[in-house]
Coordinates of N, CA and C in Angstrom, one line a residue:
M1441 N -10.3 -20.6 -68.9 CA -11.0 -21.1 -67.7 C -10.1 -21.1 -66.5
R1442 N -8.9 -21.6 -66.7 CA -8.0 -21.7 -65.6 C -7.7 -20.3 -65.1
L1443 N -7.5 -19.3 -66.0 CA -7.2 -18.0 -65.6 C -8.4 -17.3 -64.9
L1444 N -9.6 -17.6 -65.3 CA -10.8 -17.1 -64.7 C -11.0 -17.6 -63.3
A1445 N -10.7 -19.0 -63.1 CA -10.8 -19.6 -61.8 C -9.8 -19.0 -60.8
A1446 N -8.5 -18.8 -61.3 CA -7.5 -18.2 -60.5 C -7.9 -16.8 -60.1
T1447 N -8.5 -16.0 -61.0 CA -8.9 -14.6 -60.7 C -9.9 -14.6 -59.6
L1448 N -10.9 -15.5 -59.7 CA -12.0 -15.6 -58.7 C -11.5 -16.0 -57.4
L1449 N -10.5 -16.9 -57.3 CA -10.0 -17.3 -56.0 C -9.2 -16.1 -55.4
S1450 N -8.5 -15.4 -56.2 CA -7.8 -14.2 -55.7 C -8.7 -13.2 -55.1
I1451 N -9.8 -12.9 -55.8 CA -10.8 -11.9 -55.4 C -11.4 -12.4 -54.0
G1452 N -11.7 -13.7 -53.9 CA -12.3 -14.2 -52.7 C -11.3 -14.1 -51.5
A1453 N -10.0 -14.4 -51.8 CA -9.0 -14.2 -50.7 C -8.9 -12.8 -50.2
I1454 N -8.9 -11.9 -51.2 CA -8.8 -10.4 -50.8 C -10.0 -10.0 -50.0
T1455 N -11.2 -10.4 -50.5 CA -12.4 -10.1 -49.7 C -12.4 -10.6 -48.3
A1456 N -11.9 -11.9 -48.2 CA -11.9 -12.5 -46.9 C -10.9 -11.7 -46.0
Q1457 N -9.8 -11.2 -46.5 CA -8.8 -10.5 -45.7 C -9.4 -9.1 -45.3
A1458 N -10.2 -8.5 -46.2 CA -10.7 -7.2 -46.0 C -11.8 -7.2 -45.0
A1459 N -12.5 -8.3 -44.8 CA -13.6 -8.3 -43.8 C -13.2 -8.1 -42.4
P1460 N -13.8 -7.2 -41.6 CA -13.4 -6.9 -40.3 C -13.6 -8.1 -39.4
E1461 N -12.7 -8.3 -38.4 CA -12.8 -9.4 -37.5 C -13.5 -8.9 -36.2
I1462 N -14.5 -9.5 -35.9 CA -15.3 -9.1 -34.7 C -14.9 -9.9 -33.5
K1463 N -14.4 -9.1 -32.4 CA -14.0 -9.7 -31.2 C -14.7 -9.0 -30.0
G1464 N -14.7 -9.7 -28.9 CA -15.3 -9.1 -27.7 C -16.0 -10.1 -26.8
T1465 N -16.5 -9.7 -25.7 CA -17.2 -10.6 -24.8 C -18.6 -10.8 -25.3
P1466 N -19.3 -11.8 -24.8 CA -20.7 -12.1 -25.2 C -21.6 -10.8 -25.1
D1467 N -21.4 -10.1 -24.0 CA -22.3 -8.9 -23.8 C -21.9 -7.8 -24.8
E1468 N -20.6 -7.7 -25.1 CA -20.2 -6.7 -26.1 C -20.7 -7.0 -27.5
L1469 N -20.7 -8.3 -27.8 CA -21.2 -8.7 -29.1 C -22.7 -8.6 -29.2
R1470 N -23.4 -8.8 -28.1 CA -24.8 -8.7 -28.0 C -25.2 -7.3 -28.3
Q1471 N -24.4 -6.3 -27.8 CA -24.7 -4.9 -28.0 C -24.5 -4.5 -29.5
L1472 N -23.6 -5.2 -30.2 CA -23.4 -4.9 -31.6 C -24.6 -5.4 -32.4
V1473 N -25.3 -6.4 -32.0 CA -26.4 -7.0 -32.7 C -27.7 -6.3 -32.3
H1474 N -27.9 -6.1 -31.0 CA -29.1 -5.4 -30.5 C -28.8 -4.0 -30.0
P1475 N -29.5 -3.0 -30.3 CA -29.3 -1.7 -29.9 C -29.4 -1.6 -28.3
V1476 N -28.6 -0.6 -27.8 CA -28.7 -0.3 -26.3 C -30.0 0.3 -26.0
E1477 N -30.6 -0.1 -24.8 CA -31.9 0.4 -24.4 C -31.8 2.0 -24.4
N1478 N -33.0 2.6 -24.5 CA -33.1 4.0 -24.5 C -32.6 4.6 -23.2
R1479 N -31.9 5.8 -23.3 CA -31.4 6.5 -22.1 C -31.9 7.9 -22.3
V1480 N -32.0 8.6 -21.1 CA -32.3 10.0 -21.1 C -31.5 10.7 -20.0
M1481 N -31.0 11.8 -20.2 CA -30.2 12.6 -19.3 C -31.0 13.8 -18.8
I1482 N -31.1 13.9 -17.4 CA -31.8 15.0 -16.8 C -30.8 15.8 -15.9
S1483 N -30.8 17.1 -16.1 CA -29.9 17.9 -15.3 C -30.7 18.8 -14.3
G1484 N -30.0 19.2 -13.3 CA -30.6 20.1 -12.3 C -29.5 21.0 -11.7
E1485 N -29.9 22.3 -11.4 CA -29.0 23.2 -10.9 C -29.6 23.9 -9.7
A1486 N -28.8 24.3 -8.7 CA -29.3 24.9 -7.5 C -28.3 25.9 -6.9
Q1487 N -28.7 27.0 -6.3 CA -27.8 28.0 -5.7 C -28.3 28.2 -4.2
E1488 N -27.3 28.6 -3.4 CA -27.6 29.0 -2.0 C -26.6 30.0 -1.6
K1489 N -27.1 31.1 -0.9 CA -26.3 32.2 -0.5 C -25.9 32.0 1.0
A1490 N -24.7 32.4 1.4 CA -24.3 32.3 2.8 C -23.4 33.4 3.1
Y1491 N -23.1 33.7 4.3 CA -22.2 34.8 4.8 C -21.1 34.2 5.6
T1492 N -19.9 34.7 5.3 CA -18.7 34.3 6.0 C -18.9 34.5 7.5
D1493 N -18.3 33.6 8.3 CA -18.5 33.8 9.8 C -17.1 33.7 10.5
K1494 N -16.0 33.8 9.7 CA -14.7 33.9 10.3 C -13.8 34.7 9.4
A1495 N -12.9 35.4 10.1 CA -11.9 36.3 9.3 C -10.6 36.1 9.9
I1496 N -9.5 36.0 9.1 CA -8.2 35.9 9.5 C -7.5 37.2 9.2
V1497 N -7.1 38.0 10.2 CA -6.5 39.3 10.0 C -5.0 39.2 10.2
S1498 N -4.3 39.7 9.2 CA -2.8 39.7 9.2 C -2.3 41.0 9.7
V1499 N -1.5 41.0 10.8 CA -1.0 42.2 11.3 C 0.5 42.1 11.2
V1500 N 1.2 43.1 10.6 CA 2.6 43.1 10.4 C 3.3 44.1 11.5
V1501 N 4.2 43.5 12.2 CA 5.0 44.3 13.2 C 6.4 44.5 12.7
T1502 N 6.8 45.8 12.5 CA 8.1 46.1 12.0 C 8.9 47.0 13.0
T1503 N 10.1 46.5 13.4 CA 10.9 47.3 14.3 C 12.3 47.5 13.7
E1504 N 12.9 48.6 14.0 CA 14.3 48.9 13.4 C 15.1 49.5 14.5
E1505 N 16.3 49.0 14.8 CA 17.2 49.5 15.8 C 18.7 49.4 15.2
K1506 N 19.6 50.0 15.9 CA 21.0 50.0 15.5 C 21.6 48.6 15.7
Q1507 N 21.1 47.9 16.7 CA 21.6 46.6 17.0 C 20.5 45.6 16.7
L1508 N 20.9 44.4 16.2 CA 20.0 43.3 15.9 C 19.2 42.9 17.2
A1509 N 20.0 42.7 18.3 CA 19.4 42.2 19.5 C 18.3 43.1 20.0
K1510 N 18.5 44.4 19.9 CA 17.5 45.4 20.4 C 16.3 45.4 19.5
S1511 N 16.5 45.2 18.2 CA 15.4 45.2 17.2 C 14.5 44.0 17.5
L1512 N 15.2 42.8 17.7 CA 14.4 41.6 18.0 C 13.6 41.8 19.3
A1513 N 14.3 42.3 20.3 CA 13.6 42.5 21.6 C 12.4 43.5 21.5
A1514 N 12.6 44.5 20.7 CA 11.5 45.5 20.5 C 10.3 44.9 19.8
N1515 N 10.6 44.0 18.8 CA 9.6 43.4 18.0 C 8.8 42.4 18.9
A1516 N 9.5 41.6 19.7 CA 8.9 40.7 20.6 C 8.0 41.4 21.7
A1517 N 8.5 42.5 22.2 CA 7.7 43.3 23.2 C 6.5 43.9 22.6
L1518 N 6.5 44.3 21.4 CA 5.3 44.9 20.7 C 4.3 43.8 20.5
R1519 N 4.8 42.6 20.0 CA 3.8 41.5 19.8 C 3.2 41.0 21.1
S1520 N 4.0 41.0 22.1 CA 3.4 40.6 23.4 C 2.4 41.7 23.9
S1521 N 2.6 42.9 23.7 CA 1.7 44.0 24.0 C 0.4 43.8 23.3
I1522 N 0.5 43.6 21.9 CA -0.7 43.4 21.1 C -1.5 42.2 21.6
Q1523 N -0.8 41.1 21.9 CA -1.5 39.9 22.3 C -2.3 40.2 23.6
Q1524 N -1.7 40.9 24.6 CA -2.4 41.2 25.8 C -3.7 42.0 25.6
Q1525 N -3.6 43.0 24.6 CA -4.7 43.8 24.3 C -5.8 43.0 23.7
L1526 N -5.4 42.0 22.8 CA -6.4 41.2 22.1 C -7.1 40.2 23.1
L1527 N -6.3 39.7 24.0 CA -6.8 38.8 25.0 C -7.9 39.5 25.9
K1528 N -7.6 40.7 26.3 CA -8.6 41.5 27.0 C -9.9 41.8 26.2
A1529 N -9.7 41.8 24.9 CA -10.9 42.0 24.0 C -11.7 40.8 23.8
G1530 N -11.3 39.6 24.4 CA -12.0 38.4 24.3 C -11.6 37.5 23.2
I1531 N -10.4 37.8 22.5 CA -9.9 36.9 21.5 C -9.1 35.8 22.2
A1532 N -9.4 34.5 21.8 CA -8.7 33.4 22.5 C -7.2 33.4 22.2
A1533 N -6.4 32.8 23.1 CA -5.0 32.8 22.9 C -4.6 32.0 21.7
D1534 N -5.3 30.8 21.4 CA -4.9 30.0 20.3 C -5.4 30.6 19.0
A1535 N -6.1 31.7 19.0 CA -6.5 32.4 17.8 C -5.5 33.4 17.3
I1536 N -4.4 33.6 18.1 CA -3.4 34.5 17.8 C -2.1 33.8 17.5
K1537 N -1.6 33.9 16.2 CA -0.5 33.1 15.8 C 0.6 34.1 15.2
S1538 N 1.9 33.8 15.5 CA 3.0 34.6 15.0 C 3.8 33.8 14.1
S1539 N 4.2 34.4 12.9 CA 5.1 33.7 12.0 C 6.5 33.9 12.4
K1540 N 7.4 33.2 11.8 CA 8.8 33.3 12.1 C 9.3 34.7 11.7
F1541 N 10.2 35.2 12.5 CA 10.6 36.6 12.2 C 11.6 36.6 11.0
S1542 N 11.8 37.7 10.4 CA 12.8 37.9 9.4 C 13.5 39.2 9.6
T1543 N 14.8 39.2 9.3 CA 15.6 40.4 9.6 C 16.1 41.0 8.2
S1544 N 16.3 42.2 8.2 CA 16.8 42.8 6.9 C 17.8 43.9 7.3
P1545 N 19.1 43.7 7.2 CA 20.1 44.8 7.5 C 19.9 46.0 6.6
Q1546 N 19.9 47.2 7.2 CA 19.8 48.4 6.4 C 21.1 49.1 6.2
Y1547 N 21.6 49.1 5.0 CA 23.0 49.6 4.7 C 22.9 51.1 4.3
G1548 N 23.9 51.8 4.7 CA 24.0 53.2 4.3 C 24.6 53.4 2.9
W1549 N 24.9 54.6 2.5 CA 25.5 54.8 1.2 C 26.9 54.3 1.1
F1550 N 27.6 54.3 2.2 CA 29.0 54.0 2.1 C 29.3 52.9 3.2
G1551 N 30.2 52.0 2.9 CA 30.6 51.0 3.9 C 29.8 49.7 3.8
S1552 N 30.4 48.7 4.3 CA 29.7 47.4 4.2 C 29.0 47.0 5.5
K1553 N 29.2 47.8 6.6 CA 28.5 47.5 7.8 C 27.1 48.0 7.9
P1554 N 26.1 47.2 8.3 CA 24.7 47.8 8.3 C 24.6 48.9 9.3
D1555 N 23.8 49.9 8.9 CA 23.5 51.0 9.7 C 22.4 50.6 10.8
S1556 N 21.6 49.7 10.5 CA 20.5 49.3 11.4 C 20.0 47.9 11.0
Y1557 N 19.2 47.4 11.8 CA 18.5 46.1 11.5 C 17.0 46.2 11.7
K1558 N 16.3 45.7 10.6 CA 14.9 45.8 10.6 C 14.4 44.3 10.8
V1559 N 13.4 44.2 11.8 CA 12.8 42.9 12.1 C 11.3 43.0 11.7
V1560 N 10.9 42.1 11.0 CA 9.5 42.0 10.5 C 8.8 40.7 11.0
N1561 N 7.7 40.8 11.6 CA 7.0 39.6 12.0 C 5.5 39.8 11.7
R1562 N 4.9 38.7 11.2 CA 3.4 38.8 10.9 C 2.6 38.0 12.0
M1563 N 1.6 38.6 12.4 CA 0.6 37.9 13.3 C -0.7 37.7 12.6
A1564 N -1.1 36.4 12.7 CA -2.4 36.0 12.1 C -3.4 35.8 13.2
I1565 N -4.5 36.6 13.2 CA -5.5 36.7 14.2 C -6.8 36.2 13.7
T1566 N -7.4 35.2 14.2 CA -8.7 34.7 13.8 C -9.8 35.3 14.6
I1567 N -10.7 35.9 14.0 CA -11.8 36.6 14.7 C -13.2 36.1 14.1
S1568 N -14.2 36.4 14.9 CA -15.6 36.0 14.5 C -16.6 37.1 14.8
E1569 N -16.1 38.3 15.3 CA -17.0 39.4 15.7 C -16.4 40.7 15.3
E1570 N -17.3 41.7 15.0 CA -16.8 43.0 14.5 C -16.0 43.7 15.7
K1571 N -16.5 43.5 16.9 CA -15.8 44.2 18.0 C -14.3 43.7 18.2
Q1572 N -14.1 42.5 17.7 CA -12.7 41.9 17.8 C -11.8 42.6 16.8
M1573 N -12.4 42.9 15.6 CA -11.7 43.7 14.6 C -11.4 45.1 15.1
E1574 N -12.3 45.7 15.9 CA -12.1 47.0 16.4 C -10.9 47.0 17.4
A1575 N -10.7 45.9 18.1 CA -9.6 45.8 19.1 C -8.3 45.7 18.3
I1576 N -8.3 45.0 17.2 CA -7.1 44.9 16.4 C -6.7 46.3 15.8
A1577 N -7.8 47.0 15.3 CA -7.6 48.3 14.7 C -7.0 49.3 15.8
T1578 N -7.5 49.2 17.0 CA -7.0 50.0 18.1 C -5.6 49.8 18.4
A1579 N -5.2 48.5 18.4 CA -3.8 48.2 18.6 C -2.9 48.7 17.5
A1580 N -3.4 48.6 16.2 CA -2.6 49.1 15.1 C -2.5 50.6 15.1
D1581 N -3.5 51.3 15.5 CA -3.5 52.8 15.5 C -2.6 53.3 16.6
S1582 N -2.4 52.5 17.6 CA -1.6 53.0 18.8 C -0.1 53.0 18.5
H1583 N 0.4 52.3 17.5 CA 1.8 52.1 17.2 C 2.1 52.3 15.7
K1584 N 3.0 53.1 15.4 CA 3.3 53.3 14.0 C 4.0 52.0 13.4
E1585 N 4.6 51.2 14.3 CA 5.2 49.9 13.8 C 4.3 48.8 13.5
I1586 N 3.0 49.0 13.7 CA 2.0 48.0 13.5 C 1.1 48.4 12.4
E1587 N 0.8 47.4 11.5 CA 0.0 47.7 10.3 C -0.9 46.4 10.0
V1588 N -2.2 46.7 9.8 CA -3.1 45.6 9.3 C -2.8 45.5 7.8
S1589 N -2.3 44.3 7.4 CA -1.9 44.2 6.0 C -3.0 43.5 5.1
S1590 N -3.8 42.6 5.7 CA -4.8 42.0 4.9 C -5.9 41.3 5.8
T1591 N -7.0 41.0 5.2 CA -8.1 40.3 5.9 C -8.7 39.3 4.9
E1592 N -8.7 38.0 5.3 CA -9.3 36.9 4.5 C -10.5 36.3 5.3
F1593 N -11.6 36.3 4.5 CA -12.8 35.8 5.1 C -13.1 34.3 4.8
E1594 N -13.6 33.6 5.7 CA -13.9 32.1 5.5 C -15.3 31.8 6.0
H1595 N -15.8 30.7 5.4 CA -17.2 30.2 5.8 C -17.0 28.8 6.4
T1596 N -17.3 28.7 7.7 CA -17.0 27.4 8.4 C -18.0 26.3 8.1
Q1597 N -19.1 26.7 7.4 CA -20.1 25.6 7.1 C -20.1 25.3 5.6
K1598 N -18.9 25.3 5.0 CA -18.8 25.0 3.6 C -19.3 23.6 3.2
D1599 N -18.9 22.6 3.9 CA -19.3 21.2 3.6 C -20.8 21.1 3.7
E1600 N -21.4 21.7 4.7 CA -22.9 21.6 4.9 C -23.6 22.3 3.7
F1601 N -23.1 23.4 3.3 CA -23.7 24.1 2.2 C -23.5 23.4 0.8
D1602 N -22.3 22.8 0.7 CA -22.1 21.9 -0.5 C -23.2 20.8 -0.6
Q1603 N -23.4 20.1 0.5 CA -24.4 19.1 0.5 C -25.8 19.6 0.3
K1604 N -26.0 20.8 0.8 CA -27.4 21.4 0.7 C -27.7 21.7 -0.8
V1605 N -26.8 22.3 -1.5 CA -27.1 22.7 -2.9 C -27.1 21.4 -3.8
K1606 N -26.3 20.4 -3.4 CA -26.4 19.2 -4.2 C -27.8 18.5 -4.0
A1607 N -28.3 18.5 -2.8 CA -29.6 17.9 -2.5 C -30.7 18.7 -3.2
A1608 N -30.6 20.0 -3.3 CA -31.6 20.8 -4.0 C -31.5 20.5 -5.5
A1609 N -30.3 20.4 -6.0 CA -30.2 20.1 -7.5 C -30.8 18.7 -7.8
L1610 N -30.5 17.8 -6.9 CA -31.0 16.4 -7.1 C -32.5 16.4 -7.0
A1611 N -33.1 17.2 -6.1 CA -34.5 17.2 -5.9 C -35.2 17.7 -7.2
K1612 N -34.6 18.7 -7.8 CA -35.1 19.2 -9.1 C -35.1 18.2 -10.2
I1613 N -34.0 17.4 -10.2 CA -33.9 16.3 -11.2 C -35.0 15.3 -11.0
M1614 N -35.2 14.9 -9.7 CA -36.3 13.9 -9.4 C -37.7 14.4 -9.7
A1615 N -37.9 15.7 -9.5 CA -39.2 16.3 -9.9 C -39.4 16.2 -11.4
T1616 N -38.4 16.5 -12.2 CA -38.5 16.4 -13.6 C -38.7 15.0 -14.1
K1617 N -38.0 14.1 -13.4 CA -38.2 12.6 -13.7 C -39.7 12.2 -13.5
K1618 N -40.2 12.6 -12.4 CA -41.6 12.2 -12.0 C -42.6 12.8 -13.1
N1619 N -42.3 14.0 -13.5 CA -43.2 14.7 -14.5 C -43.1 13.9 -15.8
Y1620 N -41.9 13.5 -16.2 CA -41.7 12.7 -17.5 C -42.5 11.4 -17.4
E1621 N -42.4 10.8 -16.3 CA -43.0 9.5 -16.1 C -44.5 9.6 -16.2
K1622 N -45.1 10.7 -15.6 CA -46.5 10.9 -15.5 C -47.0 11.3 -16.9
T1623 N -46.3 12.2 -17.6 CA -46.8 12.7 -18.9 C -46.6 11.7 -20.0
L1624 N -45.5 10.9 -20.0 CA -45.2 10.0 -21.1 C -45.6 8.6 -20.8
G1625 N -46.0 8.3 -19.6 CA -46.4 6.9 -19.3 C -45.2 5.9 -19.3
I1626 N -44.0 6.4 -18.8 CA -42.9 5.5 -18.8 C -42.3 5.4 -17.4
T1627 N -41.3 4.5 -17.3 CA -40.6 4.4 -16.0 C -39.1 4.7 -16.2
L1628 N -38.5 5.6 -15.4 CA -37.1 5.9 -15.5 C -36.4 5.4 -14.4
K1629 N -35.3 4.6 -14.7 CA -34.5 4.0 -13.6 C -33.1 4.7 -13.7
P1630 N -32.6 5.3 -12.6 CA -31.3 5.9 -12.6 C -30.2 4.9 -12.8
V1631 N -29.2 5.2 -13.6 CA -28.1 4.3 -13.9 C -26.7 5.0 -13.7
A1632 N -26.7 6.3 -13.7 CA -25.4 7.1 -13.5 C -25.7 8.5 -13.0
I1633 N -24.8 9.1 -12.3 CA -24.9 10.5 -11.8 C -23.6 11.1 -12.0
R1634 N -23.6 12.4 -12.4 CA -22.3 13.1 -12.6 C -22.4 14.5 -11.8
D1635 N -21.4 14.7 -11.0 CA -21.2 16.0 -10.3 C -20.5 16.9 -11.3
S1636 N -21.2 17.5 -12.2 CA -20.5 18.3 -13.2 C -19.9 19.6 -12.7
R1637 N -20.6 20.2 -11.7 CA -20.0 21.5 -11.2 C -20.5 21.7 -9.8
I1638 N -19.6 21.7 -8.8 CA -19.9 22.1 -7.5 C -18.8 23.1 -7.0
F1639 N -19.2 24.3 -6.8 CA -18.2 25.3 -6.4 C -18.9 26.5 -5.7
Q1640 N -18.1 27.4 -5.2 CA -18.6 28.6 -4.5 C -17.9 29.8 -5.1
R1641 N -18.6 30.9 -5.1 CA -18.1 32.2 -5.6 C -18.7 33.4 -4.9
A1642 N -18.1 34.5 -5.1 CA -18.6 35.7 -4.5 C -19.8 36.2 -5.2
S1643 N -20.8 36.7 -4.5 CA -22.0 37.2 -5.2 C -21.7 38.5 -6.0
V1644 N -22.6 38.9 -6.8 CA -22.4 40.1 -7.6 C -22.1 41.3 -6.8
G1645 N -22.9 41.5 -5.7 CA -22.7 42.6 -4.8 C -21.3 42.5 -4.1
A1646 N -21.0 41.3 -3.7 CA -19.7 41.2 -3.0 C -18.5 41.4 -3.9
R1647 N -18.6 41.0 -5.2 CA -17.6 41.2 -6.1 C -17.3 42.7 -6.3
G1648 N -18.4 43.5 -6.3 CA -18.3 44.9 -6.4 C -17.5 45.5 -5.2
V1649 N -17.8 45.1 -4.0 CA -17.1 45.5 -2.8 C -15.6 45.1 -2.9
E1650 N -15.4 43.9 -3.4 CA -14.0 43.4 -3.5 C -13.2 44.3 -4.5
E1651 N -13.9 44.6 -5.6 CA -13.2 45.4 -6.7 C -12.8 46.8 -6.1
V1652 N -13.7 47.4 -5.3 CA -13.4 48.7 -4.7 C -12.2 48.6 -3.8
L1653 N -12.2 47.5 -2.9 CA -11.1 47.4 -2.0 C -9.8 47.1 -2.7
V1654 N -9.8 46.2 -3.7 CA -8.6 45.9 -4.4 C -8.0 47.1 -5.1
T1655 N -8.9 47.9 -5.7 CA -8.5 49.1 -6.4 C -7.9 50.1 -5.4
A1656 N -8.5 50.3 -4.2 CA -7.9 51.2 -3.2 C -6.6 50.7 -2.8
Q1657 N -6.4 49.4 -2.6 CA -5.1 48.8 -2.2 C -4.0 49.1 -3.2
R1658 N -4.4 48.9 -4.5 CA -3.4 49.1 -5.5 C -3.0 50.6 -5.6
R1659 N -3.9 51.5 -5.4 CA -3.6 52.9 -5.4 C -2.7 53.2 -4.2
M1660 N -2.9 52.7 -3.0 CA -2.1 52.9 -1.9 C -0.7 52.4 -2.1
K1661 N -0.6 51.2 -2.8 CA 0.7 50.6 -3.0 C 1.5 51.4 -4.0
T1662 N 0.8 51.9 -5.1 CA 1.4 52.7 -6.1 C 2.0 54.0 -5.5
S1663 N 1.1 54.6 -4.6 CA 1.5 55.9 -4.0 C 2.7 55.7 -3.1
A1664 N 2.7 54.6 -2.4 CA 3.9 54.3 -1.5 C 5.1 54.1 -2.2
T1665 N 5.0 53.4 -3.4 CA 6.2 53.1 -4.2 C 6.8 54.4 -4.8
M1666 N 5.9 55.2 -5.3 CA 6.3 56.5 -5.9 C 7.0 57.4 -4.8
A1667 N 6.5 57.3 -3.6 CA 7.0 58.2 -2.5 C 8.4 57.7 -2.1
D1668 N 8.6 56.4 -2.0 CA 9.9 55.9 -1.6 C 10.2 54.5 -2.2
E1669 N 10.9 54.5 -3.3 CA 11.2 53.2 -4.0 C 12.0 52.2 -3.1
S1670 N 12.7 52.7 -2.2 CA 13.5 51.8 -1.3 C 12.9 51.4 0.0
S1671 N 11.6 51.8 0.1 CA 10.9 51.6 1.4 C 10.7 50.1 1.6
F1672 N 11.0 49.6 2.8 CA 10.8 48.2 3.2 C 9.4 48.0 3.9
A1673 N 8.7 49.1 4.1 CA 7.4 49.0 4.8 C 6.4 48.1 4.0
P1674 N 5.7 47.2 4.7 CA 4.7 46.3 4.0 C 3.5 47.1 3.5
T1675 N 3.0 46.6 2.4 CA 1.8 47.3 1.8 C 0.6 46.3 1.9
P1676 N -0.6 46.9 1.9 CA -1.8 46.0 2.0 C -1.8 45.0 0.9
S1677 N -2.2 43.8 1.2 CA -2.2 42.7 0.3 C -3.6 42.5 -0.3
S1678 N -3.6 42.2 -1.6 CA -4.9 42.0 -2.3 C -5.0 40.5 -2.7
G1679 N -4.3 39.7 -2.1 CA -4.3 38.3 -2.5 C -5.5 37.5 -1.9
G1680 N -6.0 37.9 -0.7 CA -7.0 37.2 0.0 C -8.4 37.7 -0.4
S1681 N -9.4 36.9 0.0 CA -10.8 37.3 -0.4 C -11.2 38.4 0.5
S1682 N -11.9 39.4 -0.1 CA -12.3 40.6 0.7 C -13.9 40.7 0.6
F1683 N -14.6 39.6 0.3 CA -16.0 39.6 0.2 C -16.6 38.9 1.4
D1684 N -17.9 39.2 1.7 CA -18.5 38.6 2.9 C -19.7 37.7 2.5
E1685 N -20.1 37.8 1.2 CA -21.3 37.0 0.8 C -20.8 35.9 -0.3
I1686 N -21.2 34.7 -0.1 CA -20.8 33.6 -0.9 C -22.0 33.0 -1.6
V1687 N -21.9 32.6 -2.8 CA -23.0 31.8 -3.5 C -22.4 30.4 -3.8
Y1688 N -23.1 29.4 -3.2 CA -22.8 28.0 -3.5 C -23.6 27.6 -4.7
E1689 N -23.0 26.9 -5.6 CA -23.7 26.4 -6.8 C -23.4 24.9 -7.0
A1690 N -24.4 24.2 -7.5 CA -24.3 22.8 -7.8 C -25.0 22.5 -9.1
F1691 N -24.4 21.8 -10.0 CA -25.0 21.4 -11.3 C -24.8 19.9 -11.4
L1692 N -25.9 19.1 -11.4 CA -25.8 17.7 -11.5 C -26.5 17.1 -12.7
E1693 N -26.1 16.0 -13.1 CA -26.7 15.3 -14.3 C -26.9 13.8 -13.9
V1694 N -28.1 13.3 -14.1 CA -28.4 11.9 -13.8 C -28.9 11.3 -15.1
E1695 N -28.3 10.1 -15.4 CA -28.7 9.3 -16.6 C -29.7 8.3 -16.2
F1696 N -30.8 8.2 -16.9 CA -31.9 7.2 -16.6 C -32.1 6.3 -17.7
K1697 N -32.5 5.1 -17.4 CA -32.8 4.1 -18.4 C -34.4 4.0 -18.5
V1698 N -34.9 4.1 -19.8 CA -36.3 4.1 -20.0 C -36.8 2.6 -20.0
E1699 N -37.7 2.3 -19.1 CA -38.3 1.0 -19.0 C -39.8 1.0 -19.4

């Protein structure tokens, strides 16, 4: 009997130790006893197309002279000439920016003294009309030292279109909510919202144009490299956007409580 009693006490102690200890605030403990009210998640998606209304054109000016001072002066004179042409074409002065110059001594096959000095400077020109691009092209065509290296397109109404697609996606969610309430005879109260995906991308047609342009630029770069491996001349850049049509997309989720 004593052995049986001791065994039962041991089993009781082990059972008491194995039982989970419940901790938490009154609200948390209440949720363990009573299930959470029913919830439903409704999602909505919207798209909006837009067209870029601003372009930043990069123009590279390269000069090379026997003396560094002359090369610097020639580069500055060319940039000043370009700026005057662009001002006459209606491009504002504050839309024409020049980067810091860079020099590159050109060495011959023998000797440590440079044979010449090459000065490279990039001008970034912001335009909003096609005729302004024609003025830049005219300036580039008139001098072999000037080259249009890249064009990046921007949309100045990005924030407005972001809000527009979000509102459209939310309107779809609220329409679905109203339909649920009418069909099922329930009331849905919003308790949370998630911006799962808000972004912009090139349209299918614009991506096709971009692919053609990038492929052409790569071919030009490959041809230039094969022609002269040591050439310092700049090549067209494929880093910027080359599309003009943008698709804004928004995907939202709203969690409702069923009442």
